Every structure is written in C-alpha cells, then in structure tokens.
Amino acid sequence: MRNTWSCPVQKAFYDTKMIGIINYGAGNIFSLTAALNRLNIPYGMVNKVDELAGYDRIIIPGVGHAGAAMRKLAASGLAASIGQLTKPVLGICVGMQLLTAYSEEGDSPLLDIISLNTLHFDKRIAEKVPHMGWNKVFHENGCPIFDNIKKDAYFYFVHSYFIEYNATFTAASAQYGLKFSAAIQDRNFYGVQFHPEKSGEAGEQLLLNFSNLY
C-alpha cells in the first residue's frame, strides 16, 4: 500500500552536496541510483578509503546476508573507516544492520557503531518470514530524515532479520509480530530497514531529507 500525499516531493537542485555510495558488492545499487537520479541528487561511488573524503554524505546499501556483507565490506578496506566518519551516514536494509554490533545471521560481529543487535524473526513471531511488503512506519524523537513525512507513512520492506527496538536509538518503529526498529540513529549515523528507493513518495522524501543534512 502506498501512502497518499498532499504535496509532491520537491526535487533537489544541483548545488546539493554529493552523496557517496559505498560500492562493496553487496548492495542493490541500481534501484538506489535510479531514485537519486529522479530526485536530481548528485552521487558517486566509493570504492576505497581515500575516496570517502570526496563526499559530504555516505550511503551504505545492502541486500542479502549480513555476515557475507560484513566480510565484503571488510575486504574492501572501508569497514575500519566508516565508524570514524563525522559526516552523515545512511545504512539501507542490510546496510542498516551493518551499523549494529552483532547479527544472528551467520553469528556475525558487525561494525558496532550503534550498540544494538540484529535478530531473526523466526521463532519470535507467528507471521510469515520474511517480512515482505508495505508496512506503516511510526517515526519519533524528531529524527530529521523523517521531516515532512507522515507519522504513519507506508514504506516497503523485505527482510528476515530485524533490529531490536531501543528507546535510545530507535528513530522509527514498525510492527510485524513484534515491535522493531524501522529506523535508527546515533549521532551522524542513520539506518533504515525498509527500502526508501522502492517506497514511493515517502521514500523519496526521506532520501531528499538525507541529502540536505549537515
């Protein structure tokens, strides 16, 4: 289900700061770049550590297995540098999970930037796993990536693992058999479990909000 809007998402102008997309072989980059193109948000690919400095914001995409994604990120040489960044960083789906301390998927230690765990829905809920489709997201605490987005907007999810709800770090929550973190924030680090690039106007507004963070 898509969310209805009273006004269209405004596209970015070309003076928007550049977004660097971490290119480590574990992200669905095409759909993300297509969304950024629709919004006129300039971007480039980050393949090695010294390229991080060339961008004002960083996105970590990710699909698939969190443990495998972490191994690919470590192999790229970028893992050790991401936690030291002071510019805005956004993890999407598995990219969000990488920001946490640990995942049950592959019994994997992750970047440990935000002190939360990534857990499996299996045996914790009665609903079908994976959680797939549109779901309401309730943002809280005034997280700036949700500016101009309804508090119960719909976003598109595809995931079998979730990040535990935590009143300190949860920026938005969703319900699927239990309450979980649909978005998290700590300092300049943001993560969303849903796919904003596949979430219609609400998702585009979130990407636009991220592109305007300082």
Coordinates of N, CA and C in Angstrom, one line a residue:
M1 N 0.8 -1.2 0.0 CA 0.0 0.0 0.0 C 0.9 1.2 0.0
R2 N 0.6 2.2 -0.8 CA 1.3 3.4 -0.9 C 0.7 4.5 0.0
N3 N 1.5 5.4 0.5 CA 1.0 6.5 1.2 C 0.5 7.6 0.3
T4 N -0.6 8.3 0.7 CA -1.0 9.4 -0.1 C -0.5 10.7 0.4
W5 N -0.2 11.7 -0.4 CA 0.5 12.9 -0.1 C -0.3 14.1 -0.5
S6 N -0.2 15.2 0.2 CA -0.9 16.4 -0.1 C -0.1 17.3 -1.0
C7 N 1.2 17.0 -1.1 CA 2.0 17.8 -2.0 C 3.1 16.9 -2.5
P8 N 3.6 17.2 -3.7 CA 4.7 16.3 -4.3 C 6.0 16.6 -3.7
V9 N 6.9 15.6 -3.8 CA 8.2 15.7 -3.3 C 9.0 16.7 -4.2
Q10 N 9.7 17.6 -3.6 CA 10.5 18.5 -4.4 C 11.8 18.0 -4.8
K11 N 12.2 18.1 -6.0 CA 13.5 17.6 -6.4 C 14.6 18.5 -5.9
A12 N 15.8 17.9 -5.8 CA 16.9 18.7 -5.3 C 17.5 19.5 -6.5
F13 N 18.2 20.6 -6.1 CA 18.9 21.3 -7.1 C 20.3 20.8 -7.2
Y14 N 21.1 21.2 -8.2 CA 22.4 20.6 -8.4 C 23.4 21.2 -7.5
D15 N 23.1 22.1 -6.6 CA 24.1 22.5 -5.6 C 24.0 21.7 -4.4
T16 N 23.1 20.6 -4.4 CA 23.1 19.7 -3.3 C 24.4 19.0 -3.1
K17 N 24.8 18.8 -1.9 CA 26.1 18.2 -1.6 C 26.1 16.7 -2.2
M18 N 27.3 16.3 -2.5 CA 27.4 15.0 -3.2 C 27.3 13.8 -2.2
I19 N 26.6 12.8 -2.6 CA 26.4 11.6 -1.8 C 27.4 10.5 -2.4
G20 N 28.1 9.9 -1.5 CA 29.0 8.8 -1.9 C 28.3 7.5 -1.5
I21 N 28.2 6.5 -2.5 CA 27.6 5.2 -2.2 C 28.7 4.2 -2.1
I22 N 28.7 3.6 -0.9 CA 29.7 2.5 -0.7 C 29.5 1.4 -1.6
N23 N 30.5 1.1 -2.5 CA 30.3 0.1 -3.5 C 31.2 -1.1 -3.2
Y24 N 30.6 -2.1 -2.5 CA 31.4 -3.2 -1.9 C 30.8 -4.5 -2.4
G25 N 29.9 -4.5 -3.4 CA 29.5 -5.8 -3.9 C 28.3 -6.4 -3.2
A26 N 27.7 -5.7 -2.3 CA 26.6 -6.3 -1.5 C 25.3 -5.4 -1.5
G27 N 25.2 -4.5 -2.4 CA 24.1 -3.6 -2.5 C 23.4 -3.6 -3.8
N28 N 22.1 -3.3 -3.7 CA 21.3 -3.2 -4.9 C 21.4 -1.7 -5.4
I29 N 22.5 -1.4 -6.0 CA 22.8 0.0 -6.3 C 21.9 0.6 -7.4
F30 N 21.5 -0.3 -8.3 CA 20.7 0.3 -9.5 C 19.5 1.0 -9.0
S31 N 18.7 0.3 -8.2 CA 17.4 1.0 -7.7 C 17.7 2.2 -6.9
L32 N 18.7 2.2 -6.1 CA 19.1 3.4 -5.4 C 19.5 4.6 -6.3
T33 N 20.4 4.3 -7.2 CA 20.8 5.4 -8.1 C 19.7 5.9 -9.0
A34 N 18.7 5.0 -9.3 CA 17.6 5.4 -10.1 C 16.8 6.4 -9.3
A35 N 16.6 6.2 -8.0 CA 15.8 7.1 -7.2 C 16.6 8.4 -7.0
L36 N 17.9 8.4 -6.8 CA 18.7 9.6 -6.7 C 18.6 10.4 -8.0
N37 N 18.6 9.7 -9.1 CA 18.5 10.4 -10.4 C 17.2 11.1 -10.6
R38 N 16.1 10.4 -10.1 CA 14.8 11.0 -10.2 C 14.7 12.3 -9.4
L39 N 15.4 12.3 -8.3 CA 15.4 13.5 -7.4 C 16.5 14.5 -7.7
N40 N 17.3 14.3 -8.8 CA 18.4 15.2 -9.1 C 19.4 15.3 -8.0
I41 N 19.6 14.3 -7.2 CA 20.6 14.3 -6.2 C 21.9 13.7 -6.7
P42 N 23.0 14.5 -6.8 CA 24.2 14.0 -7.3 C 24.9 13.0 -6.4
Y43 N 25.6 12.0 -7.0 CA 26.2 11.0 -6.3 C 27.4 10.4 -7.0
G44 N 28.2 9.6 -6.3 CA 29.3 8.9 -6.9 C 29.5 7.6 -6.1
M45 N 30.4 6.8 -6.6 CA 30.7 5.5 -6.0 C 32.0 5.6 -5.1
V46 N 32.0 5.0 -4.0 CA 33.1 5.0 -3.1 C 33.7 3.5 -3.1
N47 N 34.8 3.4 -3.7 CA 35.4 2.0 -3.8 C 36.6 1.8 -2.9
K48 N 37.2 2.9 -2.4 CA 38.3 2.7 -1.5 C 38.3 3.9 -0.5
V49 N 39.1 3.7 0.6 CA 39.1 4.6 1.7 C 39.4 6.1 1.3
D50 N 40.3 6.3 0.5 CA 40.7 7.7 0.2 C 39.6 8.4 -0.6
E51 N 38.6 7.7 -1.1 CA 37.5 8.4 -1.8 C 36.4 8.9 -0.9
L52 N 36.4 8.5 0.4 CA 35.4 8.9 1.3 C 35.4 10.4 1.5
A53 N 36.6 11.0 1.5 CA 36.8 12.4 1.7 C 36.1 13.3 0.6
G54 N 35.9 12.7 -0.5 CA 35.3 13.5 -1.7 C 33.8 13.7 -1.6
Y55 N 33.2 13.2 -0.6 CA 31.7 13.2 -0.5 C 31.3 13.8 0.8
D56 N 30.1 14.4 0.8 CA 29.6 15.1 2.0 C 28.7 14.2 2.8
R57 N 28.1 13.2 2.2 CA 27.2 12.3 2.8 C 27.5 10.9 2.3
I58 N 27.3 9.9 3.1 CA 27.6 8.5 2.6 C 26.4 7.6 2.8
I59 N 26.1 6.8 1.8 CA 25.1 5.8 1.9 C 25.7 4.4 1.8
I60 N 25.3 3.5 2.7 CA 25.7 2.1 2.7 C 24.5 1.3 2.3
P61 N 24.4 0.8 1.1 CA 23.3 -0.1 0.7 C 23.6 -1.5 1.1
G62 N 22.7 -2.4 0.9 CA 23.0 -3.8 1.3 C 21.7 -4.6 1.1
V63 N 21.9 -5.8 0.5 CA 20.9 -6.8 0.4 C 21.6 -8.1 0.7
G64 N 20.8 -9.1 1.1 CA 21.3 -10.5 1.3 C 21.7 -10.8 2.7
H65 N 22.8 -11.4 2.9 CA 23.3 -12.0 4.1 C 24.2 -11.0 4.9
A66 N 23.9 -10.6 6.1 CA 24.6 -9.6 6.8 C 26.1 -10.0 7.1
G67 N 26.3 -11.3 7.4 CA 27.6 -11.8 7.6 C 28.5 -11.7 6.4
A68 N 27.9 -12.1 5.2 CA 28.6 -12.0 4.0 C 28.9 -10.6 3.6
A69 N 27.9 -9.7 3.8 CA 28.1 -8.3 3.5 C 29.2 -7.7 4.4
M70 N 29.3 -8.1 5.6 CA 30.3 -7.6 6.5 C 31.7 -8.0 6.0
R71 N 31.8 -9.3 5.6 CA 33.1 -9.8 5.0 C 33.5 -9.0 3.8
K72 N 32.5 -8.7 2.9 CA 32.8 -7.9 1.7 C 33.2 -6.5 2.1
L73 N 32.6 -5.9 3.1 CA 32.9 -4.6 3.5 C 34.3 -4.5 4.1
A74 N 34.6 -5.5 4.9 CA 36.0 -5.6 5.4 C 37.0 -5.8 4.4
A75 N 36.7 -6.6 3.4 CA 37.7 -6.9 2.3 C 37.9 -5.7 1.4
S76 N 36.9 -4.8 1.4 CA 37.1 -3.5 0.6 C 38.0 -2.6 1.3
G77 N 38.3 -2.8 2.6 CA 39.1 -1.9 3.3 C 38.4 -0.7 3.9
L78 N 37.1 -0.6 3.7 CA 36.3 0.5 4.1 C 35.8 0.4 5.6
A79 N 35.7 -0.8 6.1 CA 35.0 -1.1 7.3 C 35.6 -0.3 8.5
A80 N 36.9 -0.3 8.6 CA 37.5 0.4 9.7 C 37.3 1.9 9.7
S81 N 37.1 2.5 8.5 CA 37.0 3.9 8.4 C 35.6 4.5 8.6
I82 N 34.6 3.6 8.3 CA 33.2 4.1 8.4 C 32.8 4.7 9.8
G83 N 33.2 4.0 10.8 CA 32.9 4.4 12.2 C 33.5 5.7 12.6
Q84 N 34.6 6.1 11.9 CA 35.3 7.3 12.2 C 34.7 8.5 11.5
L85 N 33.7 8.3 10.6 CA 33.2 9.4 9.8 C 32.4 10.4 10.7
T86 N 32.5 11.7 10.4 CA 31.7 12.7 11.2 C 30.6 13.3 10.3
K87 N 30.6 12.9 9.0 CA 29.6 13.4 8.0 C 28.4 12.4 8.1
P88 N 27.2 12.8 7.7 CA 26.0 12.0 7.7 C 26.2 10.7 7.0
V89 N 25.8 9.6 7.6 CA 25.9 8.2 7.0 C 24.5 7.6 7.1
L90 N 24.1 7.0 6.0 CA 22.8 6.3 6.0 C 23.0 4.8 5.5
G91 N 22.6 3.9 6.4 CA 22.6 2.5 6.0 C 21.2 2.1 5.6
I92 N 21.1 1.4 4.5 CA 19.8 0.9 4.0 C 19.7 -0.6 4.0
C93 N 18.6 -1.1 4.7 CA 18.4 -2.6 4.8 C 19.5 -3.3 5.4
V94 N 20.2 -4.2 4.7 CA 21.4 -4.8 5.4 C 22.5 -3.8 5.7
G95 N 22.5 -2.7 5.0 CA 23.4 -1.6 5.3 C 23.1 -1.0 6.7
M96 N 21.9 -0.9 7.1 CA 21.5 -0.5 8.4 C 22.0 -1.6 9.4
Q97 N 21.7 -2.8 9.1 CA 22.1 -3.9 10.0 C 23.6 -3.9 10.3
L98 N 24.4 -3.5 9.3 CA 25.9 -3.5 9.4 C 26.3 -2.4 10.5
L99 N 25.5 -1.4 10.7 CA 25.8 -0.4 11.8 C 25.7 -1.0 13.2
T100 N 25.0 -2.1 13.3 CA 24.8 -2.7 14.7 C 26.0 -3.5 15.1
A101 N 25.9 -4.0 16.4 CA 27.1 -4.7 16.9 C 27.2 -6.1 16.5
Y102 N 26.0 -6.8 16.2 CA 26.0 -8.2 16.0 C 24.8 -8.6 15.3
S103 N 24.9 -9.7 14.4 CA 23.8 -10.3 13.8 C 23.7 -11.8 14.0
E104 N 22.5 -12.3 14.3 CA 22.3 -13.7 14.4 C 22.5 -14.4 13.0
E105 N 22.5 -13.6 12.0 CA 22.7 -14.2 10.6 C 24.2 -14.5 10.4
G106 N 24.5 -15.7 10.5 CA 25.9 -16.1 10.4 C 26.7 -15.9 11.7
D107 N 26.0 -15.6 12.8 CA 26.7 -15.4 14.1 C 27.8 -14.4 13.9
S108 N 27.5 -13.2 13.3 CA 28.5 -12.3 12.8 C 28.6 -11.0 13.6
P109 N 29.9 -10.7 14.1 CA 30.1 -9.3 14.6 C 30.1 -8.4 13.4
L110 N 29.5 -7.2 13.7 CA 29.4 -6.2 12.6 C 30.2 -4.9 13.0
L111 N 29.8 -3.8 12.5 CA 30.6 -2.6 12.7 C 30.6 -2.0 14.1
D112 N 29.5 -2.3 14.8 CA 29.4 -1.9 16.2 C 29.5 -0.4 16.4
I113 N 28.8 0.3 15.5 CA 28.7 1.8 15.6 C 27.5 2.2 16.5
I114 N 26.5 1.4 16.4 CA 25.3 1.6 17.2 C 25.1 0.3 18.0
S115 N 25.0 0.4 19.3 CA 25.0 -0.8 20.2 C 23.7 -1.5 20.3
L116 N 23.3 -2.1 19.2 CA 22.1 -2.9 19.1 C 22.4 -4.2 18.4
N117 N 21.5 -5.2 18.5 CA 21.7 -6.4 17.8 C 20.7 -6.7 16.7
T118 N 21.1 -7.4 15.7 CA 20.2 -7.8 14.6 C 19.8 -9.2 14.8
L119 N 18.5 -9.5 14.9 CA 17.9 -10.8 15.3 C 17.0 -11.3 14.2
H120 N 16.8 -12.6 14.3 CA 16.0 -13.3 13.3 C 14.5 -13.3 13.8
F121 N 13.6 -13.0 12.8 CA 12.1 -13.1 13.1 C 11.7 -14.6 13.5
D122 N 12.4 -15.5 12.9 CA 12.0 -16.9 13.1 C 12.0 -17.3 14.5
K123 N 10.9 -18.0 14.9 CA 10.7 -18.5 16.3 C 10.3 -17.4 17.3
R124 N 10.3 -16.1 16.8 CA 9.9 -15.0 17.6 C 8.5 -14.5 17.3
I125 N 8.0 -14.8 16.1 CA 6.7 -14.3 15.6 C 5.9 -15.5 15.0
A126 N 4.6 -15.3 14.9 CA 3.8 -16.3 14.2 C 3.6 -16.0 12.7
E127 N 3.9 -14.8 12.3 CA 3.7 -14.3 11.0 C 4.8 -15.0 10.0
K128 N 4.5 -14.9 8.7 CA 5.3 -15.5 7.7 C 6.7 -14.7 7.7
V129 N 7.7 -15.4 7.5 CA 9.1 -14.8 7.3 C 9.6 -15.2 5.9
P130 N 10.1 -14.3 5.2 CA 10.4 -12.9 5.5 C 9.2 -11.9 5.6
H131 N 9.4 -10.8 6.3 CA 8.5 -9.7 6.3 C 8.7 -9.0 5.0
M132 N 7.7 -9.0 4.1 CA 7.8 -8.5 2.8 C 6.5 -7.7 2.4
G133 N 6.7 -6.5 2.0 CA 5.6 -5.7 1.5 C 5.6 -4.3 2.2
W134 N 4.5 -3.7 2.1 CA 4.3 -2.3 2.6 C 3.9 -2.4 4.1
N135 N 4.4 -1.6 4.9 CA 4.1 -1.5 6.3 C 4.1 -0.1 6.9
K136 N 3.3 0.2 7.8 CA 3.4 1.5 8.4 C 4.6 1.7 9.3
V137 N 5.2 2.9 9.2 CA 6.4 3.2 10.0 C 6.0 4.5 10.8
F138 N 6.3 4.4 12.1 CA 5.9 5.4 13.1 C 7.2 6.1 13.6
H139 N 7.5 7.3 13.0 CA 8.8 7.9 13.5 C 8.5 8.7 14.7
E140 N 9.6 8.9 15.5 CA 9.5 9.5 16.8 C 10.8 10.3 17.0
N141 N 10.9 11.0 18.1 CA 12.1 11.8 18.5 C 12.6 12.8 17.6
G142 N 11.7 13.2 16.6 CA 12.1 14.3 15.7 C 13.3 14.0 14.8
C143 N 13.5 12.8 14.4 CA 14.6 12.4 13.5 C 14.5 13.2 12.2
P144 N 15.6 13.9 11.8 CA 15.4 14.8 10.6 C 15.2 14.1 9.3
I145 N 15.6 12.8 9.2 CA 15.4 12.2 7.9 C 13.9 11.9 7.6
F146 N 13.0 12.1 8.7 CA 11.6 11.9 8.5 C 10.8 13.3 8.4
D147 N 11.5 14.4 8.3 CA 10.9 15.7 8.1 C 9.9 15.6 6.9
N148 N 8.7 16.2 7.1 CA 7.7 16.3 6.0 C 7.2 14.9 5.6
I149 N 7.3 13.9 6.5 CA 6.7 12.6 6.2 C 5.7 12.3 7.3
K150 N 4.5 11.8 6.9 CA 3.5 11.4 7.9 C 4.0 10.5 8.9
K151 N 3.5 10.6 10.1 CA 4.0 9.7 11.2 C 3.6 8.3 11.1
D152 N 2.6 8.0 10.2 CA 2.3 6.6 9.9 C 2.4 6.3 8.4
A153 N 3.4 6.8 7.8 CA 3.6 6.6 6.4 C 4.0 5.1 6.1
Y154 N 3.6 4.7 4.9 CA 4.0 3.3 4.5 C 5.3 3.3 3.8
F155 N 6.1 2.3 4.1 CA 7.4 2.0 3.4 C 7.5 0.5 3.0
Y156 N 8.4 0.2 2.1 CA 8.4 -1.1 1.6 C 9.6 -1.9 2.2
F157 N 9.2 -3.1 2.8 CA 10.2 -3.9 3.5 C 10.4 -5.3 2.8
V158 N 11.6 -5.8 2.9 CA 11.9 -7.2 2.5 C 13.1 -7.6 3.4
H159 N 12.7 -8.4 4.5 CA 13.8 -8.8 5.4 C 13.3 -9.9 6.3
S160 N 14.3 -10.7 6.7 CA 14.0 -11.8 7.7 C 14.6 -11.6 9.0
Y161 N 15.5 -10.6 9.1 CA 16.2 -10.2 10.3 C 15.8 -8.8 10.7
F162 N 15.7 -8.5 12.0 CA 15.3 -7.2 12.4 C 16.2 -6.6 13.5
I163 N 16.2 -5.4 13.7 CA 17.0 -4.7 14.8 C 16.0 -4.5 15.9
E164 N 16.5 -4.9 17.1 CA 15.6 -4.8 18.3 C 15.2 -3.3 18.6
Y165 N 14.0 -3.2 19.1 CA 13.6 -1.8 19.5 C 14.4 -1.3 20.7
N166 N 14.8 -0.1 20.7 CA 15.5 0.5 21.8 C 15.1 2.0 21.9
A167 N 14.7 2.4 23.0 CA 14.2 3.8 23.1 C 15.2 4.9 22.9
T168 N 16.5 4.5 23.1 CA 17.6 5.5 22.8 C 17.9 5.6 21.4
F169 N 18.0 4.5 20.6 CA 18.5 4.6 19.3 C 17.4 4.4 18.2
T170 N 16.2 4.0 18.6 CA 15.2 3.8 17.6 C 14.6 5.1 17.1
A171 N 14.7 5.5 15.9 CA 14.2 6.7 15.3 C 12.8 6.5 14.8
A172 N 12.5 5.3 14.4 CA 11.1 4.9 13.9 C 10.9 3.5 14.1
S173 N 9.7 3.1 14.4 CA 9.4 1.7 14.6 C 8.3 1.2 13.7
A174 N 8.2 -0.1 13.6 CA 7.2 -0.8 12.8 C 6.7 -2.0 13.6
Q175 N 5.6 -2.6 13.2 CA 5.1 -3.7 13.9 C 4.9 -4.9 12.9
Y176 N 5.5 -6.0 13.2 CA 5.3 -7.3 12.5 C 5.5 -8.4 13.4
G177 N 4.4 -8.8 14.1 CA 4.5 -9.8 15.1 C 5.1 -9.3 16.4
L178 N 6.0 -8.3 16.3 CA 6.6 -7.6 17.4 C 7.0 -6.2 17.0
K179 N 7.3 -5.4 17.9 CA 7.8 -4.0 17.6 C 9.3 -4.0 17.3
F180 N 9.7 -3.5 16.2 CA 11.1 -3.5 15.9 C 11.5 -2.1 15.4
S181 N 12.8 -1.9 15.2 CA 13.4 -0.7 14.7 C 13.3 -0.6 13.2
A182 N 12.4 0.3 12.7 CA 12.4 0.5 11.3 C 13.4 1.5 10.9
A183 N 13.9 2.3 11.8 CA 15.0 3.2 11.6 C 15.7 3.5 12.9
I184 N 17.0 3.7 12.8 CA 17.8 4.0 14.0 C 18.7 5.2 13.7
Q185 N 19.1 5.9 14.8 CA 20.0 7.0 14.7 C 20.9 7.1 15.9
D186 N 22.2 7.4 15.7 CA 23.1 7.7 16.8 C 24.1 8.7 16.2
R187 N 24.1 9.9 16.7 CA 25.0 11.0 16.2 C 24.7 11.2 14.7
N188 N 25.7 11.1 13.9 CA 25.6 11.3 12.4 C 25.3 10.0 11.7
F189 N 25.0 9.0 12.4 CA 24.7 7.7 11.7 C 23.2 7.4 11.8
Y190 N 22.7 7.1 10.6 CA 21.3 6.8 10.4 C 21.1 5.4 9.7
G191 N 20.0 4.7 10.0 CA 19.8 3.5 9.3 C 18.3 3.3 9.1
V192 N 17.9 2.7 8.0 CA 16.5 2.3 7.7 C 16.4 0.9 7.3
Q193 N 15.5 0.1 7.9 CA 15.4 -1.3 7.5 C 14.6 -1.4 6.2
F194 N 13.7 -0.5 5.9 CA 13.0 -0.5 4.6 C 13.8 0.0 3.5
H195 N 13.3 -0.1 2.3 CA 13.9 0.4 1.1 C 13.3 1.7 0.6
P196 N 13.9 2.8 1.0 CA 13.3 4.1 0.6 C 13.3 4.3 -0.9
E197 N 14.2 3.7 -1.6 CA 14.2 3.8 -3.1 C 13.1 3.0 -3.8
K198 N 12.4 2.2 -3.0 CA 11.2 1.4 -3.5 C 9.9 1.8 -2.8
S199 N 10.0 2.9 -2.1 CA 8.8 3.3 -1.2 C 8.1 4.5 -1.7
G200 N 8.1 4.8 -2.9 CA 7.3 5.9 -3.5 C 7.7 7.2 -2.9
E201 N 6.7 8.1 -2.8 CA 7.0 9.5 -2.4 C 7.6 9.6 -1.0
A202 N 7.1 8.8 -0.1 CA 7.7 8.8 1.3 C 9.1 8.5 1.3
G203 N 9.5 7.5 0.5 CA 10.9 7.1 0.4 C 11.8 8.2 -0.3
E204 N 11.2 8.8 -1.3 CA 11.9 9.8 -2.0 C 12.1 11.0 -1.1
Q205 N 11.1 11.3 -0.3 CA 11.2 12.5 0.7 C 12.3 12.2 1.7
L206 N 12.4 10.9 2.2 CA 13.5 10.5 3.1 C 14.9 10.7 2.5
L207 N 15.0 10.3 1.2 CA 16.3 10.4 0.6 C 16.6 11.9 0.4
L208 N 15.6 12.7 0.0 CA 15.9 14.1 -0.1 C 16.3 14.8 1.2
N209 N 15.6 14.4 2.3 CA 15.9 14.9 3.6 C 17.4 14.5 4.0
F210 N 17.8 13.3 3.7 CA 19.2 12.9 4.0 C 20.2 13.7 3.2
S211 N 19.8 14.0 1.9 CA 20.7 14.8 1.1 C 20.9 16.2 1.6
N212 N 20.0 16.7 2.4 CA 20.0 18.1 3.0 C 20.6 18.1 4.4
L213 N 21.0 17.0 4.9 CA 21.6 17.0 6.3 C 22.9 17.7 6.3
Y214 N 23.3 18.3 7.4 CA 24.6 18.9 7.6 C 25.3 18.3 8.7

